[in-house]
Amino acid sequence: MEFIAKNYFLIIIIAAFLLFALIGYMVDSEKKRKAGGNAKSNSRQENVNEEKNEQEENQAENESFIPEIEEIDVEEEKKEGEK
């Protein structure tokens, strides 16, 4: 209780800030709801779906990819290692 009594001005400022933030959030969410704010979230969802499809296609391509194997001449490797 003593802390509140000593710092009441700071507590009032913090409470006012939080109250304004809450009011601003409520007004903003109300505007989005009235203006059809779901359009933005729908486009984000479409972007996520497109990225998933691209990743699946890339994964399918990578799974079918078989790297070529180089034949190494063992004698040449030994000669190069000795140098």
mmCIF file with all atom_site columns, C-alpha atoms in Angstrom:
data_model
loop_
_atom_site.group_PDB
_atom_site.id
_atom_site.type_symbol
_atom_site.label_atom_id
_atom_site.label_alt_id
_atom_site.label_comp_id
_atom_site.label_asym_id
_atom_site.label_entity_id
_atom_site.label_seq_id
_atom_site.pdbx_PDB_ins_code
_atom_site.Cartn_x
_atom_site.Cartn_y
_atom_site.Cartn_z
_atom_site.occupancy
_atom_site.B_iso_or_equiv
_atom_site.pdbx_formal_charge
_atom_site.auth_seq_id
_atom_site.auth_comp_id
_atom_site.auth_asym_id
_atom_site.auth_atom_id
_atom_site.pdbx_PDB_model_num
ATOM 1  C CA . MET A 1 1  ? 0.000   0.000   0.000   1.00 0.00 ? 1  MET A CA 1
ATOM 2  C CA . GLU A 1 2  ? 2.898   2.299   0.728   1.00 0.00 ? 2  GLU A CA 1
ATOM 3  C CA . PHE A 1 3  ? 4.278   1.750   -2.808  1.00 0.00 ? 3  PHE A CA 1
ATOM 4  C CA . ILE A 1 4  ? 0.969   2.832   -4.341  1.00 0.00 ? 4  ILE A CA 1
ATOM 5  C CA . ALA A 1 5  ? 0.820   5.906   -2.169  1.00 0.00 ? 5  ALA A CA 1
ATOM 6  C CA . LYS A 1 6  ? 4.356   6.952   -3.122  1.00 0.00 ? 6  LYS A CA 1
ATOM 7  C CA . ASN A 1 7  ? 3.980   6.273   -6.848  1.00 0.00 ? 7  ASN A CA 1
ATOM 8  C CA . TYR A 1 8  ? 0.323   7.081   -7.502  1.00 0.00 ? 8  TYR A CA 1
ATOM 9  C CA . PHE A 1 9  ? 1.187   9.515   -10.331 1.00 0.00 ? 9  PHE A CA 1
ATOM 10 C CA . LEU A 1 10 ? 3.174   6.858   -12.218 1.00 0.00 ? 10 LEU A CA 1
ATOM 11 C CA . ILE A 1 11 ? 0.393   4.305   -11.716 1.00 0.00 ? 11 ILE A CA 1
ATOM 12 C CA . ILE A 1 12 ? -2.217  6.746   -13.060 1.00 0.00 ? 12 ILE A CA 1
ATOM 13 C CA . ILE A 1 13 ? -0.098  7.399   -16.168 1.00 0.00 ? 13 ILE A CA 1
ATOM 14 C CA . ILE A 1 14 ? 0.341   3.656   -16.808 1.00 0.00 ? 14 ILE A CA 1
ATOM 15 C CA . ALA A 1 15 ? -3.374  3.001   -16.270 1.00 0.00 ? 15 ALA A CA 1
ATOM 16 C CA . ALA A 1 16 ? -4.307  5.810   -18.674 1.00 0.00 ? 16 ALA A CA 1
ATOM 17 C CA . PHE A 1 17 ? -1.941  4.449   -21.316 1.00 0.00 ? 17 PHE A CA 1
ATOM 18 C CA . LEU A 1 18 ? -3.408  0.960   -21.006 1.00 0.00 ? 18 LEU A CA 1
ATOM 19 C CA . LEU A 1 19 ? -6.941  2.357   -21.158 1.00 0.00 ? 19 LEU A CA 1
ATOM 20 C CA . PHE A 1 20 ? -6.184  4.287   -24.355 1.00 0.00 ? 20 PHE A CA 1
ATOM 21 C CA . ALA A 1 21 ? -4.520  1.219   -25.869 1.00 0.00 ? 21 ALA A CA 1
ATOM 22 C CA . LEU A 1 22 ? -7.590  -0.886  -25.089 1.00 0.00 ? 22 LEU A CA 1
ATOM 23 C CA . ILE A 1 23 ? -9.951  1.706   -26.570 1.00 0.00 ? 23 ILE A CA 1
ATOM 24 C CA . GLY A 1 24 ? -7.779  1.997   -29.688 1.00 0.00 ? 24 GLY A CA 1
ATOM 25 C CA . TYR A 1 25 ? -7.722  -1.762  -30.124 1.00 0.00 ? 25 TYR A CA 1
ATOM 26 C CA . MET A 1 26 ? -11.492 -1.991  -29.790 1.00 0.00 ? 26 MET A CA 1
ATOM 27 C CA . VAL A 1 27 ? -12.073 0.830   -32.308 1.00 0.00 ? 27 VAL A CA 1
ATOM 28 C CA . ASP A 1 28 ? -9.604  -0.685  -34.773 1.00 0.00 ? 28 ASP A CA 1
ATOM 29 C CA . SER A 1 29 ? -11.097 -4.160  -34.532 1.00 0.00 ? 29 SER A CA 1
ATOM 30 C CA . GLU A 1 30 ? -14.592 -2.702  -34.986 1.00 0.00 ? 30 GLU A CA 1
ATOM 31 C CA . LYS A 1 31 ? -13.486 -0.843  -38.134 1.00 0.00 ? 31 LYS A CA 1
ATOM 32 C CA . LYS A 1 32 ? -11.919 -3.994  -39.566 1.00 0.00 ? 32 LYS A CA 1
ATOM 33 C CA . ARG A 1 33 ? -15.023 -6.010  -38.840 1.00 0.00 ? 33 ARG A CA 1
ATOM 34 C CA . LYS A 1 34 ? -17.304 -3.469  -40.518 1.00 0.00 ? 34 LYS A CA 1
ATOM 35 C CA . ALA A 1 35 ? -15.014 -2.976  -43.526 1.00 0.00 ? 35 ALA A CA 1
ATOM 36 C CA . GLY A 1 36 ? -14.546 -6.690  -44.093 1.00 0.00 ? 36 GLY A CA 1
ATOM 37 C CA . GLY A 1 37 ? -11.140 -6.976  -42.503 1.00 0.00 ? 37 GLY A CA 1
ATOM 38 C CA . ASN A 1 38 ? -11.044 -10.653 -43.339 1.00 0.00 ? 38 ASN A CA 1
ATOM 39 C CA . ALA A 1 39 ? -9.874  -9.808  -46.866 1.00 0.00 ? 39 ALA A CA 1
ATOM 40 C CA . LYS A 1 40 ? -6.354  -9.254  -45.605 1.00 0.00 ? 40 LYS A CA 1
ATOM 41 C CA . SER A 1 41 ? -6.288  -12.488 -43.643 1.00 0.00 ? 41 SER A CA 1
ATOM 42 C CA . ASN A 1 42 ? -7.721  -14.364 -46.644 1.00 0.00 ? 42 ASN A CA 1
ATOM 43 C CA . SER A 1 43 ? -4.911  -13.106 -48.878 1.00 0.00 ? 43 SER A CA 1
ATOM 44 C CA . ARG A 1 44 ? -2.390  -14.186 -46.263 1.00 0.00 ? 44 ARG A CA 1
ATOM 45 C CA . GLN A 1 45 ? -3.981  -17.621 -46.157 1.00 0.00 ? 45 GLN A CA 1
ATOM 46 C CA . GLU A 1 46 ? -3.791  -17.829 -49.956 1.00 0.00 ? 46 GLU A CA 1
ATOM 47 C CA . ASN A 1 47 ? -0.092  -16.916 -49.816 1.00 0.00 ? 47 ASN A CA 1
ATOM 48 C CA . VAL A 1 48 ? 0.529   -19.643 -47.255 1.00 0.00 ? 48 VAL A CA 1
ATOM 49 C CA . ASN A 1 49 ? -1.330  -22.180 -49.409 1.00 0.00 ? 49 ASN A CA 1
ATOM 50 C CA . GLU A 1 50 ? 0.703   -21.171 -52.479 1.00 0.00 ? 50 GLU A CA 1
ATOM 51 C CA . GLU A 1 51 ? 3.956   -21.566 -50.560 1.00 0.00 ? 51 GLU A CA 1
ATOM 52 C CA . LYS A 1 52 ? 2.906   -24.997 -49.318 1.00 0.00 ? 52 LYS A CA 1
ATOM 53 C CA . ASN A 1 53 ? 2.082   -26.092 -52.867 1.00 0.00 ? 53 ASN A CA 1
ATOM 54 C CA . GLU A 1 54 ? 5.452   -24.839 -54.120 1.00 0.00 ? 54 GLU A CA 1
ATOM 55 C CA . GLN A 1 55 ? 7.256   -26.659 -51.319 1.00 0.00 ? 55 GLN A CA 1
ATOM 56 C CA . GLU A 1 56 ? 5.413   -29.877 -52.104 1.00 0.00 ? 56 GLU A CA 1
ATOM 57 C CA . GLU A 1 57 ? 6.318   -29.565 -55.790 1.00 0.00 ? 57 GLU A CA 1
ATOM 58 C CA . ASN A 1 58 ? 9.970   -28.904 -54.954 1.00 0.00 ? 58 ASN A CA 1
ATOM 59 C CA . GLN A 1 59 ? 10.006  -31.834 -52.578 1.00 0.00 ? 59 GLN A CA 1
ATOM 60 C CA . ALA A 1 60 ? 8.552   -34.120 -55.262 1.00 0.00 ? 60 ALA A CA 1
ATOM 61 C CA . GLU A 1 61 ? 11.216  -32.933 -57.725 1.00 0.00 ? 61 GLU A CA 1
ATOM 62 C CA . ASN A 1 62 ? 13.983  -33.481 -55.180 1.00 0.00 ? 62 ASN A CA 1
ATOM 63 C CA . GLU A 1 63 ? 12.778  -36.981 -54.377 1.00 0.00 ? 63 GLU A CA 1
ATOM 64 C CA . SER A 1 64 ? 12.892  -37.980 -58.045 1.00 0.00 ? 64 SER A CA 1
ATOM 65 C CA . PHE A 1 65 ? 16.339  -36.431 -58.541 1.00 0.00 ? 65 PHE A CA 1
ATOM 66 C CA . ILE A 1 66 ? 19.152  -38.973 -58.564 1.00 0.00 ? 66 ILE A CA 1
ATOM 67 C CA . PRO A 1 67 ? 22.655  -37.488 -58.617 1.00 0.00 ? 67 PRO A CA 1
ATOM 68 C CA . GLU A 1 68 ? 25.181  -38.786 -61.109 1.00 0.00 ? 68 GLU A CA 1
ATOM 69 C CA . ILE A 1 69 ? 28.025  -40.784 -59.679 1.00 0.00 ? 69 ILE A CA 1
ATOM 70 C CA . GLU A 1 70 ? 31.526  -39.946 -60.841 1.00 0.00 ? 70 GLU A CA 1
ATOM 71 C CA . GLU A 1 71 ? 33.949  -42.764 -61.326 1.00 0.00 ? 71 GLU A CA 1
ATOM 72 C CA . ILE A 1 72 ? 37.236  -42.055 -59.645 1.00 0.00 ? 72 ILE A CA 1
ATOM 73 C CA . ASP A 1 73 ? 40.467  -43.556 -60.835 1.00 0.00 ? 73 ASP A CA 1
ATOM 74 C CA . VAL A 1 74 ? 42.119  -44.922 -57.703 1.00 0.00 ? 74 VAL A CA 1
ATOM 75 C CA . GLU A 1 75 ? 45.619  -44.787 -59.127 1.00 0.00 ? 75 GLU A CA 1
ATOM 76 C CA . GLU A 1 76 ? 45.322  -41.100 -60.000 1.00 0.00 ? 76 GLU A CA 1
ATOM 77 C CA . GLU A 1 77 ? 44.087  -40.366 -56.473 1.00 0.00 ? 77 GLU A CA 1
ATOM 78 C CA . LYS A 1 78 ? 47.127  -42.076 -54.986 1.00 0.00 ? 78 LYS A CA 1
ATOM 79 C CA . LYS A 1 79 ? 49.471  -40.102 -57.236 1.00 0.00 ? 79 LYS A CA 1
ATOM 80 C CA . GLU A 1 80 ? 47.810  -36.811 -56.338 1.00 0.00 ? 80 GLU A CA 1
ATOM 81 C CA . GLY A 1 81 ? 47.925  -37.718 -52.630 1.00 0.00 ? 81 GLY A CA 1
ATOM 82 C CA . GLU A 1 82 ? 51.635  -38.401 -52.786 1.00 0.00 ? 82 GLU A CA 1
ATOM 83 C CA . LYS A 1 83 ? 52.450  -35.006 -54.312 1.00 0.00 ? 83 LYS A CA 1
#
